[in-house]
Short mmCIF file of C-alpha atoms and ligand atoms in Angstrom, two decimals:
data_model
loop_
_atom_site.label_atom_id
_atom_site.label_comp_id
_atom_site.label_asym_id
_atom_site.label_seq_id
_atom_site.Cartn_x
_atom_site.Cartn_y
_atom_site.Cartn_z
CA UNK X 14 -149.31 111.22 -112.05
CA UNK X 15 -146.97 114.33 -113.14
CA UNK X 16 -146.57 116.71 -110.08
CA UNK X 17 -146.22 120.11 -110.98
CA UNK X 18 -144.19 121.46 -108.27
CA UNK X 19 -144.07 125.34 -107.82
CA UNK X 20 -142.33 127.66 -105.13
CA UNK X 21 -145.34 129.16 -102.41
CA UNK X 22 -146.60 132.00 -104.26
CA UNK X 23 -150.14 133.63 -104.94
CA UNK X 24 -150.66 130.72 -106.32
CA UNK X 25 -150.47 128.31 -103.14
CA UNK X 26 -152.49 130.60 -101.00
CA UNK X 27 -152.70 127.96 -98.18
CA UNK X 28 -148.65 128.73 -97.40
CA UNK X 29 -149.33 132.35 -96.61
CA UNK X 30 -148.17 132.59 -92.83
CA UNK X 31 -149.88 135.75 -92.31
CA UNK X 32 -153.40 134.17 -93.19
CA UNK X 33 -153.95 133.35 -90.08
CA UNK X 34 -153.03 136.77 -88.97
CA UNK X 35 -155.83 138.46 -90.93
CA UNK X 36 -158.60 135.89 -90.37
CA UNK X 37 -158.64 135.51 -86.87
CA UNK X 38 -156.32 137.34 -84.91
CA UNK X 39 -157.49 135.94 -81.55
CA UNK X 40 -156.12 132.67 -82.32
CA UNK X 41 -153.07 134.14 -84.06
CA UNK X 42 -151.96 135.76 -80.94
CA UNK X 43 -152.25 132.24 -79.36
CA UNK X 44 -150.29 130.85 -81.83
CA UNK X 45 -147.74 133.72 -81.94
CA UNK X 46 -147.84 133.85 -78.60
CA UNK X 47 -147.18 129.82 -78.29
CA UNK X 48 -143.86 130.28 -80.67
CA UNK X 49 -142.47 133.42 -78.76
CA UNK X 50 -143.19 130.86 -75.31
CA UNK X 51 -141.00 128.19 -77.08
CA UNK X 52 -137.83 130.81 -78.03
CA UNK X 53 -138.31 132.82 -74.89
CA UNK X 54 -137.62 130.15 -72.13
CA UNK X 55 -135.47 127.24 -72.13
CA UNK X 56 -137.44 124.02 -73.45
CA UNK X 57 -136.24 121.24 -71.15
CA UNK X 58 -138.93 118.67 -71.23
CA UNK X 59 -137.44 115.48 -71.93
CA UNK X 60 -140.64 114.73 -74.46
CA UNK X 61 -140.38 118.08 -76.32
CA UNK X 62 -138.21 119.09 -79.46
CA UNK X 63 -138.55 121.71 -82.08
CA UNK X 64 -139.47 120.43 -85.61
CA UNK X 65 -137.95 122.09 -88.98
CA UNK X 66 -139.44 124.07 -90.80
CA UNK X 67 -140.13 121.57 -93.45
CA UNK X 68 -141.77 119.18 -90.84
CA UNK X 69 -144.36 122.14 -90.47
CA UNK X 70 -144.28 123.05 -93.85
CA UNK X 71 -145.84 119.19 -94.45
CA UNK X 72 -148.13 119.25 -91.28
CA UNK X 73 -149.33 122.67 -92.37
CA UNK X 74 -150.22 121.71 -96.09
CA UNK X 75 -153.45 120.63 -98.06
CA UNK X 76 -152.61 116.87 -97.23
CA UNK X 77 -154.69 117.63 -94.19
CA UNK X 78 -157.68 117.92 -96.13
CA UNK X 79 -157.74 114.44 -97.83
CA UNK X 80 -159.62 111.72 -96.40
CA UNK X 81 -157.39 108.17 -96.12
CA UNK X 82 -158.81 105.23 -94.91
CA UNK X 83 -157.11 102.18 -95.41
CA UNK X 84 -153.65 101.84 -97.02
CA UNK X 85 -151.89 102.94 -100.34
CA UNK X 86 -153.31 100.93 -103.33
CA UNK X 87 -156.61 99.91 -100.94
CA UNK X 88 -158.17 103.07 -100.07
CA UNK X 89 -161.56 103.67 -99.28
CA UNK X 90 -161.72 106.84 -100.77
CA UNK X 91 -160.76 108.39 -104.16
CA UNK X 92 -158.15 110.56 -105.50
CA UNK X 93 -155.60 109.13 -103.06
CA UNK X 94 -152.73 108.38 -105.90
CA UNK X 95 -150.50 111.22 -104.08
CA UNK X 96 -151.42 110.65 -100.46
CA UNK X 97 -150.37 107.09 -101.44
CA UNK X 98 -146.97 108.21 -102.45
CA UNK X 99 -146.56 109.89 -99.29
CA UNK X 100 -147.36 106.55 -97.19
CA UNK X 101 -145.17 104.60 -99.31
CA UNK X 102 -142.16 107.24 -98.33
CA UNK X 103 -143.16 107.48 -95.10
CA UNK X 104 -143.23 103.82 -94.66
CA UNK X 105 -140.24 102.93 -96.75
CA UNK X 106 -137.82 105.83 -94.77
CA UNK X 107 -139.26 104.23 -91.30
CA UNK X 108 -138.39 100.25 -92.69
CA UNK X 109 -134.67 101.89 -93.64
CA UNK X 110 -134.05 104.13 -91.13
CA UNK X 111 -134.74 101.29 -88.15
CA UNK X 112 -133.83 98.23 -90.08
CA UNK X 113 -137.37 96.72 -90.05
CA UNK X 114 -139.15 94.25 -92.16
CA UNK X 115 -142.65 96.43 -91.51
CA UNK X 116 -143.68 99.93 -90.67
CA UNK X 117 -147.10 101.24 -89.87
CA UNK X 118 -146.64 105.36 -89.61
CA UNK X 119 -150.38 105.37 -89.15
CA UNK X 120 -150.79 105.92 -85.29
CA UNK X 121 -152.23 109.27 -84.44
CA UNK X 122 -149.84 109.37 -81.73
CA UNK X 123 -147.71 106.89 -79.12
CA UNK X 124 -150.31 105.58 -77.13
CA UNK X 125 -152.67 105.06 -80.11
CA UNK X 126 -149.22 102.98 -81.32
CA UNK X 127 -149.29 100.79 -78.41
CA UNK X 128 -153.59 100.53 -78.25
CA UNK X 129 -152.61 98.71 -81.72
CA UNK X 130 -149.54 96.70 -80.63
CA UNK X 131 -151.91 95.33 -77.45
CA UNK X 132 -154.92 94.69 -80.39
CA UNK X 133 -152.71 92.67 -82.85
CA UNK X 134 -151.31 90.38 -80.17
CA UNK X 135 -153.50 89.89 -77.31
CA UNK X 136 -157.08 89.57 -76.25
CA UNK X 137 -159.34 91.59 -73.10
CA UNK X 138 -157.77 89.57 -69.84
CA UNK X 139 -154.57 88.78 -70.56
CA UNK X 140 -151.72 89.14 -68.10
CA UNK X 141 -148.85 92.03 -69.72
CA UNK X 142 -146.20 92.27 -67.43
CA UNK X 143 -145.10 95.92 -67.99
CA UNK X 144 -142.45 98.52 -66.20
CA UNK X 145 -144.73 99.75 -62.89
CA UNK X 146 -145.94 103.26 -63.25
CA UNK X 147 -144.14 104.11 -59.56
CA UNK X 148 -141.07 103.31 -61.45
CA UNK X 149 -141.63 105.27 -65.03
CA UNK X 150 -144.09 102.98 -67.01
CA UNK X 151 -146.60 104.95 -69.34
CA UNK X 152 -149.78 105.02 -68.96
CA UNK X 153 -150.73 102.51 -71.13
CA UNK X 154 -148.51 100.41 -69.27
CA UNK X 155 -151.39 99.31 -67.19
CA UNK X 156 -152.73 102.95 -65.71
CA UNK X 157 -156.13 101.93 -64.19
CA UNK X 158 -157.70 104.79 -65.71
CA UNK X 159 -156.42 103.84 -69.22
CA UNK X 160 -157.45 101.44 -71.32
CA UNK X 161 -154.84 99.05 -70.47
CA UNK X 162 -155.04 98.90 -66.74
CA UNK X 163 -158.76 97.99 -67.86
CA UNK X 164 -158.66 95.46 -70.16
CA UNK X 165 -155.77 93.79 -69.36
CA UNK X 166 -153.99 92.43 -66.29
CA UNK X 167 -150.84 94.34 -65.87
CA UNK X 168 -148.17 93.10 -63.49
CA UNK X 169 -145.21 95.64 -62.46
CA UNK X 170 -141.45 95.29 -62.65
CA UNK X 171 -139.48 97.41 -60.84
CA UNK X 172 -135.70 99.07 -60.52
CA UNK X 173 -133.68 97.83 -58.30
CA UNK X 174 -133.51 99.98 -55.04
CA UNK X 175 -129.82 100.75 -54.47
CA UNK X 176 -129.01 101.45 -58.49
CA UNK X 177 -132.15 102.94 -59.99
CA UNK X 178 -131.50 100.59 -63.00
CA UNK X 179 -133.95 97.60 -64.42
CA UNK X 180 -134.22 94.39 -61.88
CA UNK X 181 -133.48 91.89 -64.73
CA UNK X 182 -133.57 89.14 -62.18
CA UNK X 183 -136.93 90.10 -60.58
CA UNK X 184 -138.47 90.57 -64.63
CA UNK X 185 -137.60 86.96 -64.93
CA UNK X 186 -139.00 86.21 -61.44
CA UNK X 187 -142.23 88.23 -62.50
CA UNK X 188 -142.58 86.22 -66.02
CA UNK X 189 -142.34 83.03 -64.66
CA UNK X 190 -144.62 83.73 -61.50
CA UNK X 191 -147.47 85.16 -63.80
CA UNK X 192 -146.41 83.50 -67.48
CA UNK X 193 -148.10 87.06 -69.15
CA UNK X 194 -148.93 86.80 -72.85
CA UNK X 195 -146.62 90.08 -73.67
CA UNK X 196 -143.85 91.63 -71.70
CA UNK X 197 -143.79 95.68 -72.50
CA UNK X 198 -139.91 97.76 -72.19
CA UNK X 199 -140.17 100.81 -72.05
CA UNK X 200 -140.98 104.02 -69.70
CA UNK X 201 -141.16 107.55 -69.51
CA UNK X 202 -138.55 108.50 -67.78
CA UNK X 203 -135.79 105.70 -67.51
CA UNK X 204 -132.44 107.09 -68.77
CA UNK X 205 -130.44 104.15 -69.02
CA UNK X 206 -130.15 102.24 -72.22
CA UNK X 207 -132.58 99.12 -71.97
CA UNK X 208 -131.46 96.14 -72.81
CA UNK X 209 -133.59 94.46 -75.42
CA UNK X 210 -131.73 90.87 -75.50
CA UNK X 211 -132.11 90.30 -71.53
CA UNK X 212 -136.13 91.20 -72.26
CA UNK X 213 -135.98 88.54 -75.10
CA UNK X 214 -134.62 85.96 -73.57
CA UNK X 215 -137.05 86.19 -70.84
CA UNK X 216 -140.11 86.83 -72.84
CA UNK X 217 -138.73 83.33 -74.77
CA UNK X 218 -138.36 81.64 -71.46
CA UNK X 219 -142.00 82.24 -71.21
CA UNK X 220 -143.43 81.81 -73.94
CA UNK X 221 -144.52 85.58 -73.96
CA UNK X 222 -144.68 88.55 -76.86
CA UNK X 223 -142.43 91.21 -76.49
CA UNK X 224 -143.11 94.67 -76.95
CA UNK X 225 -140.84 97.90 -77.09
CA UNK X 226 -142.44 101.00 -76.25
CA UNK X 227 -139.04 102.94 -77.53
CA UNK X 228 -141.21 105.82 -77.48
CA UNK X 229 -138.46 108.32 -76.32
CA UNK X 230 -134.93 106.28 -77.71
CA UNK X 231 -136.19 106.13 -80.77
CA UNK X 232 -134.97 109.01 -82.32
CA UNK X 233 -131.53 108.63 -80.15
CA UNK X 234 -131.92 105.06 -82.43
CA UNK X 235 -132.28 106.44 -85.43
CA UNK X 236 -128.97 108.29 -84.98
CA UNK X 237 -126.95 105.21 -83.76
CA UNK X 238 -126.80 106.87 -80.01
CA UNK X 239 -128.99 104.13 -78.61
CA UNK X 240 -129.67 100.37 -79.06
CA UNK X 241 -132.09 99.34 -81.53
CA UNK X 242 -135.10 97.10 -80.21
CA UNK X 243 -135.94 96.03 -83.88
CA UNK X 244 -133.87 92.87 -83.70
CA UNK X 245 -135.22 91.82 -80.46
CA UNK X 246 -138.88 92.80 -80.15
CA UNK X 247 -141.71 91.32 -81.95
CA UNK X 248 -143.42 94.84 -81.98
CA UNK X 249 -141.88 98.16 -81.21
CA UNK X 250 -144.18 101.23 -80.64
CA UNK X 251 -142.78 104.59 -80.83
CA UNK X 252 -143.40 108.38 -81.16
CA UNK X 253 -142.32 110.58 -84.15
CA UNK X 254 -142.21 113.27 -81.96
CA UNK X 255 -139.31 113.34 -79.22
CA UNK X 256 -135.89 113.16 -80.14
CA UNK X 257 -136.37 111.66 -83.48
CA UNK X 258 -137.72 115.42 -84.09
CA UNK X 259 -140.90 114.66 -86.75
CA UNK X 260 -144.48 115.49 -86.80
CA UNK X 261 -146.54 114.36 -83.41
CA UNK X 262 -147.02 111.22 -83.75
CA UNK X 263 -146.88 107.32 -83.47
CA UNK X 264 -145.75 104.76 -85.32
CA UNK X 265 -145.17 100.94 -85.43
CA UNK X 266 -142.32 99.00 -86.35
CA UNK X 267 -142.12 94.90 -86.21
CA UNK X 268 -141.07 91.79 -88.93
CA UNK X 269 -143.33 90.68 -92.02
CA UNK X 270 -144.89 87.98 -89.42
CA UNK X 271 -146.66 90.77 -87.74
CA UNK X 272 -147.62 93.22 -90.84
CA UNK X 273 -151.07 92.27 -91.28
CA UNK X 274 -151.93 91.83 -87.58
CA UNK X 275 -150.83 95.56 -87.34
CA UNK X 276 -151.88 96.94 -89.94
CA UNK X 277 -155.52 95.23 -89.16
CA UNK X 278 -155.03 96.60 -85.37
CA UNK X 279 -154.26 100.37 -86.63
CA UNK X 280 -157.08 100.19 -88.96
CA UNK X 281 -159.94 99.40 -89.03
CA UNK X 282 -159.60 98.07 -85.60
CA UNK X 283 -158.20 101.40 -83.45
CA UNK X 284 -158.25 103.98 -86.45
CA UNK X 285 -160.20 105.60 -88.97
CA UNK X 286 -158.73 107.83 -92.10
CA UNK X 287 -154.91 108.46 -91.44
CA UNK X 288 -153.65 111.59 -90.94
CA UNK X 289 -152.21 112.33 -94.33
CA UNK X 290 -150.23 115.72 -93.54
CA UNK X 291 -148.50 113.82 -90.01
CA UNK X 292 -147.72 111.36 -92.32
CA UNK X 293 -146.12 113.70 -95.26
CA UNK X 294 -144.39 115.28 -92.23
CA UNK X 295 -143.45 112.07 -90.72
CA UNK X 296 -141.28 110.83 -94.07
CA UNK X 297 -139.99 114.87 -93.88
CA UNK X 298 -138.86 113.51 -90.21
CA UNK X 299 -137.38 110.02 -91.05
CA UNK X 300 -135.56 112.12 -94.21
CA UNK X 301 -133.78 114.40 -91.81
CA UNK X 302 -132.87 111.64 -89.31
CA UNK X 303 -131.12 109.53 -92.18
CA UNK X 304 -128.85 112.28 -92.36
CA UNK X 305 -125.00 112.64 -91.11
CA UNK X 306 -126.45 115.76 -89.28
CA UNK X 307 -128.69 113.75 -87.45
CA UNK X 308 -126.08 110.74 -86.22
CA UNK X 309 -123.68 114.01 -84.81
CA UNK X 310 -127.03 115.84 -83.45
CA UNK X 311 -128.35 112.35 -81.30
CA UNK X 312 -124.90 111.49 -80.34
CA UNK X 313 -124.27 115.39 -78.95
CA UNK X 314 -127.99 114.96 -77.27
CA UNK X 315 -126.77 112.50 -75.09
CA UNK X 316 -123.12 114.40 -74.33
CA UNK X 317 -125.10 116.83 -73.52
CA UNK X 318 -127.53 115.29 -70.94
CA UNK X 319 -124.44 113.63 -69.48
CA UNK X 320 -123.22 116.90 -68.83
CA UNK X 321 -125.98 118.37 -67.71
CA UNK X 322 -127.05 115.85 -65.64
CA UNK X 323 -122.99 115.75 -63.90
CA UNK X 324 -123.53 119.41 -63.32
CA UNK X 325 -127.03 119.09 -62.32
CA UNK X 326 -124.88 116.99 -59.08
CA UNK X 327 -122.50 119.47 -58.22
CA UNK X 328 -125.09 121.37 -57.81
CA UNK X 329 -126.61 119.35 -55.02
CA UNK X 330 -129.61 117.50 -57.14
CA UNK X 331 -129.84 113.66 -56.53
CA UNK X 332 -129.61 112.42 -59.77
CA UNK X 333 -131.47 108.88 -60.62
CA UNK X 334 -128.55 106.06 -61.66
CA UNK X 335 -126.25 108.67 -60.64
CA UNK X 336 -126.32 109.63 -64.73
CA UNK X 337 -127.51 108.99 -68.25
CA UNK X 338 -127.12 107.26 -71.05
CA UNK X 339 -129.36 109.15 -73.24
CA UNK X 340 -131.19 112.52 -73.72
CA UNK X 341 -133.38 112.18 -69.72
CA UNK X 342 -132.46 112.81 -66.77
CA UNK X 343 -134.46 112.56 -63.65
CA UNK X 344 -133.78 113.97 -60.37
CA UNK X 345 -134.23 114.74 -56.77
CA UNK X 346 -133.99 118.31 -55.59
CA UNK X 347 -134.87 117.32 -52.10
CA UNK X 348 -131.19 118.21 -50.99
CA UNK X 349 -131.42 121.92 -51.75
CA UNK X 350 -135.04 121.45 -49.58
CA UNK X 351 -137.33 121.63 -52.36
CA UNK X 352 -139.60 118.68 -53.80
CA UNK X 353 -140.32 118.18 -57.67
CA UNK X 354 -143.47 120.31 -58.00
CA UNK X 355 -141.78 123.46 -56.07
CA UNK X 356 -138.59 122.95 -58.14
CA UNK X 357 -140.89 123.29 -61.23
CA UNK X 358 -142.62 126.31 -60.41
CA UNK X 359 -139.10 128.57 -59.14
CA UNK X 360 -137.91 126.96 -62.70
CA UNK X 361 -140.68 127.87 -64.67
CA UNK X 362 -140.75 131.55 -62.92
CA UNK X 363 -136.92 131.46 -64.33
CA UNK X 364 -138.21 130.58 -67.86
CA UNK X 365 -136.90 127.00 -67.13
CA UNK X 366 -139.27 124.39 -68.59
CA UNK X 367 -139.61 120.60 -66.88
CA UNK X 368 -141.48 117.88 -65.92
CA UNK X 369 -142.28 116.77 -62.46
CA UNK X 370 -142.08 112.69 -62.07
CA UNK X 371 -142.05 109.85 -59.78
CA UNK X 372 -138.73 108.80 -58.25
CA UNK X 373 -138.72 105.04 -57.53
CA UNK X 374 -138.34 104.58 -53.88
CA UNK X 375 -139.32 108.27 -53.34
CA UNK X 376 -142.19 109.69 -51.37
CA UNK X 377 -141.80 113.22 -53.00
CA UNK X 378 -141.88 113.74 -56.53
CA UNK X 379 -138.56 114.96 -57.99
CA UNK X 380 -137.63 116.52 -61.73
CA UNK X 381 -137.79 115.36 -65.31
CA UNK X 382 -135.36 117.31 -67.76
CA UNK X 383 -133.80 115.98 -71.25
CA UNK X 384 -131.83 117.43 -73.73
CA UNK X 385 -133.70 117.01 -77.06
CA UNK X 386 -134.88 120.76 -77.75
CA UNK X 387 -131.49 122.44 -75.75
CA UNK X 388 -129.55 120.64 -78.44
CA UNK X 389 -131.63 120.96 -81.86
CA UNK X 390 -131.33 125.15 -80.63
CA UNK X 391 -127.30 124.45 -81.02
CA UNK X 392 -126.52 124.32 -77.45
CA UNK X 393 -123.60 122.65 -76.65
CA UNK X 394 -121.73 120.98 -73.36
CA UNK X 395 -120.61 125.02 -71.96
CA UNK X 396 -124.09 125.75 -72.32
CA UNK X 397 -125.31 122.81 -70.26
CA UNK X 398 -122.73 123.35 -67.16
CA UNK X 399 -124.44 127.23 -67.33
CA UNK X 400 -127.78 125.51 -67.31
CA UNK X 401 -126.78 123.92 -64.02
CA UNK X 402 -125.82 127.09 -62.73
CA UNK X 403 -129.29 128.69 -63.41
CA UNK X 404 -130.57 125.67 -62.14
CA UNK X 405 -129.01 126.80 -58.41
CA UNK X 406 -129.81 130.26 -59.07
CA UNK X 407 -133.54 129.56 -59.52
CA UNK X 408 -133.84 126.70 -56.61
CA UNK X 409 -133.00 129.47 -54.32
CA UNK X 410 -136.02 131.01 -52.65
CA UNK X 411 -135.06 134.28 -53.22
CA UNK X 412 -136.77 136.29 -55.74
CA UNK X 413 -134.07 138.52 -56.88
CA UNK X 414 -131.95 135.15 -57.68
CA UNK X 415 -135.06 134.10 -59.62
CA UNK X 416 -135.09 137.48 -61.86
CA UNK X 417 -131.37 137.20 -62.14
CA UNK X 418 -132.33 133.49 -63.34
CA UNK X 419 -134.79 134.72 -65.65
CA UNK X 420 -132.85 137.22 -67.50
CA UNK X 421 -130.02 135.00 -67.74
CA UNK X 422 -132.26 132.00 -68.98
CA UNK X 423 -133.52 135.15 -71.81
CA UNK X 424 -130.02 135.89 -72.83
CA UNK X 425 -129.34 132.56 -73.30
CA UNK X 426 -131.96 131.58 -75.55
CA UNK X 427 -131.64 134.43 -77.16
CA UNK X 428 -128.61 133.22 -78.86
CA UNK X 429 -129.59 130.04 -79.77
CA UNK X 430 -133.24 130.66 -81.57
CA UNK X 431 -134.73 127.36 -82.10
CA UNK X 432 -135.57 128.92 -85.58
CA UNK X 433 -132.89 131.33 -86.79
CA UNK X 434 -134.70 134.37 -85.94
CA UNK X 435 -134.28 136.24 -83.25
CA UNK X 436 -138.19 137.15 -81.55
C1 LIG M 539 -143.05 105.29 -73.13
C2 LIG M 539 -144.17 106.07 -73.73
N1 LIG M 539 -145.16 105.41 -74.33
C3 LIG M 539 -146.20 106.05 -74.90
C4 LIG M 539 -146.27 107.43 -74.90
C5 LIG M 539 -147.48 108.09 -75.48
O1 LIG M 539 -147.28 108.97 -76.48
P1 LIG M 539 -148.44 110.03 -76.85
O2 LIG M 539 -148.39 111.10 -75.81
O3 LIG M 539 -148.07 110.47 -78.22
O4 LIG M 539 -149.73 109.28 -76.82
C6 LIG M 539 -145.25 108.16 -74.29
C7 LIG M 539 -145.31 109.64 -74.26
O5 LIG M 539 -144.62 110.32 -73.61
C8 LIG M 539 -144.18 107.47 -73.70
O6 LIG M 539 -143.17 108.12 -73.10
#
């Protein structure tokens, strides 16, 4: 079909930013409000990134009004020729960009991903032995009030108490206790590389599936920073929407064994009509992470977190494997006599942005920070070391340290607009 493409004009009324503006400005000061939030303060949760433009150029387009069900050349519905060609980009970036045989960029988001993964591969009652949630498994890593601590029969593994790092020993003690049907790697706040070949040769050992939730190394993956699970896992589950830096949003990658099971588990089985305009943006997404820009942005991520996370402990924190190897960092703030939810709230009052989380082996909750957003803004390593500082500044109960904090943290971010403009 020819495409008759044209720059936004009066004639593509649906780009007009200020539409929203005039219509409703109730929500437009939300909104407005929302993107001054994001260049205002310092973004530092490790799940959190800014998109491009063109990412939200795609999301915000008339693809969102076409209805999808099913997949390019079988579609439920008509007129999907172009919505087609979007999948088929989308798809055929995903397959490039992570060296897989399949791609499904269908999943509304990560855990919808990993709902599909558990659908193609296993039945109600089976035993998945999964990364405990004390020790930074997801919640559908066997949450009882998720569907996975419900359906199935999750057995935790653990890090090992002294190191903070994966118990390979005790996974293969756990597999051959409980012989589960599917072994899950992956967490939410784990910064050490994982290693995919140990988890295969276990799951083998066993007889089991294995699954990747690489739902926050994928896009350190896609940029060569961080080891690809592709190879190894029968089904990897990801987001689109951490450091990879697309649309929110899930996807699933695995070889041409597992296709149709997949594609049968995202829909009809889990899923209705995909979200065209996610999916435009998604291929927008995989585009910019094939890029040379990309590789030197993932590999700076992780500098960056290293450095942050090294100045972070000078500055008293506790930090979890005593470093990183990717774009997280978790950490206790118990020495400077805070616990993780205080810490938050004297950051956030600083315009410093985190996550609390659970520490394995730790009754208080300490901090989750990463490096994603910090980095797609330009910062570099100086910046991180200053970060620290603020860090200090802020922990300090003393509320003229916390203003100093704050209009630091402003001037800061205020060089480094996440998108080129100054607000
Ligand atoms: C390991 C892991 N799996 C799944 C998810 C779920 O992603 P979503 O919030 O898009 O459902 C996350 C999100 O943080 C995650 O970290």
């Amino acid at each position: 079909m020819p495409v008759v493409v044209t720059a936004p004009s009066a004639s593509t009324p649906w780009a007009d930013p200020d539409a929203l503006l005039r219509q409703d400005p109730e929500m437009a000061e939300v909104v407005l409000g929302e993107a001054h939030r994001q260049s205002d303060s310092l973004q530092l949760i490790a799940a959190e990134n800014f998109t491009s433009p063109a990412v939200l150029a795609a999301l915000g387009s008339p693809l969102a009004n076409k209805y999808a069900e099913g997949y390019p050349g079988a579609r439920h519905h008509g007129g999907c020729e172009l919505v087609d060609a979007a999948e088929r980009i989308a798809v055929g970036r995903a397959q490039t960009l992570f060296g897989a045989e399949h791609a499904n960029v269908q999943p509304h988001s990560g855990s919808s991903a990993v709902l599909a993964a558990y659908a193609a591969l296993l039945r109600p009652g089976d035993t998945v032995l999964a990364m405990g949630l004390p020790y930074g498994g997801h919640l559908t890593h066997g949450a009882p009030v998720n569907f996975s601590g419900r359906w199935f029969d999750f057995v935790g593994y653990g890090v090992d108490a002294g190191t903070g790092l994966i118990d390979y020993a005790q996974v293969r003690r756990l597999a051959r206790a409980h012989r589960p049907k599917a072994i899950v790697c992956g967490s939410i706040s784990y910064p050490r590389h994982i290693d995919y070949e140990a988890f295969r040769v276990i799951a083998d050992g066993v007889g089991a599936y294995l699954i990747a939730d690489a739902a926050h190394p994928i896009g350190l993956v896609a940029g060569g920073a961080a080891p690809n699970p592709v190879p190894y896992a029968d089904i990897v589950c990801a987001t689109t929407h951490k450091v990879l830096r697309g649309p929110r949003g899930g996807m699933i990658l695995c070889g041409a064994e597992y296709a149709e099971r997949v594609d049968r588990a995202v829909f009809p089985f889990t899923q209705g009509g995909a979200q065209m305009h996610t999916i435009a943006a998604k291929a927008v997404g995989f585009g910019e992470a094939a890029t040379p820009g990309f590789t030197a942005y993932a590999h700076q991520v992780v500098a960056n977190a290293r450095v942050l996370a090294d100045a972070l402990a000078a500055e008293g924190l506790r930090i979890t494997t005593d470093g990183t190897d990717t774009h997280l960092i978790t950490a206790d703030p118990a020495p400077l006599g805070v616990d993780g939810r205080t810490a938050r709230g004297r950051l956030a009052a600083a315009g410093i942005v985190l996550d609390t989380c659970a520490l394995p082996y730790t009754e208080g909750r300490g901090i989750r920070l990463g490096t994603a957003a910090t980095t797609t803004q330009g910062m570099r390593e100086a910046e991180m070391t200053r970060i620290a500082a603020l860090f200090a500044s802020a922990l300090r109960e003393d509320a003229e340290g916390a203003r100093g904090a704050r209009a630091e943290v402003r001037e800061l971010v205020r060089r480094f607009p996440p998108y080129g403009t100054v607000s």
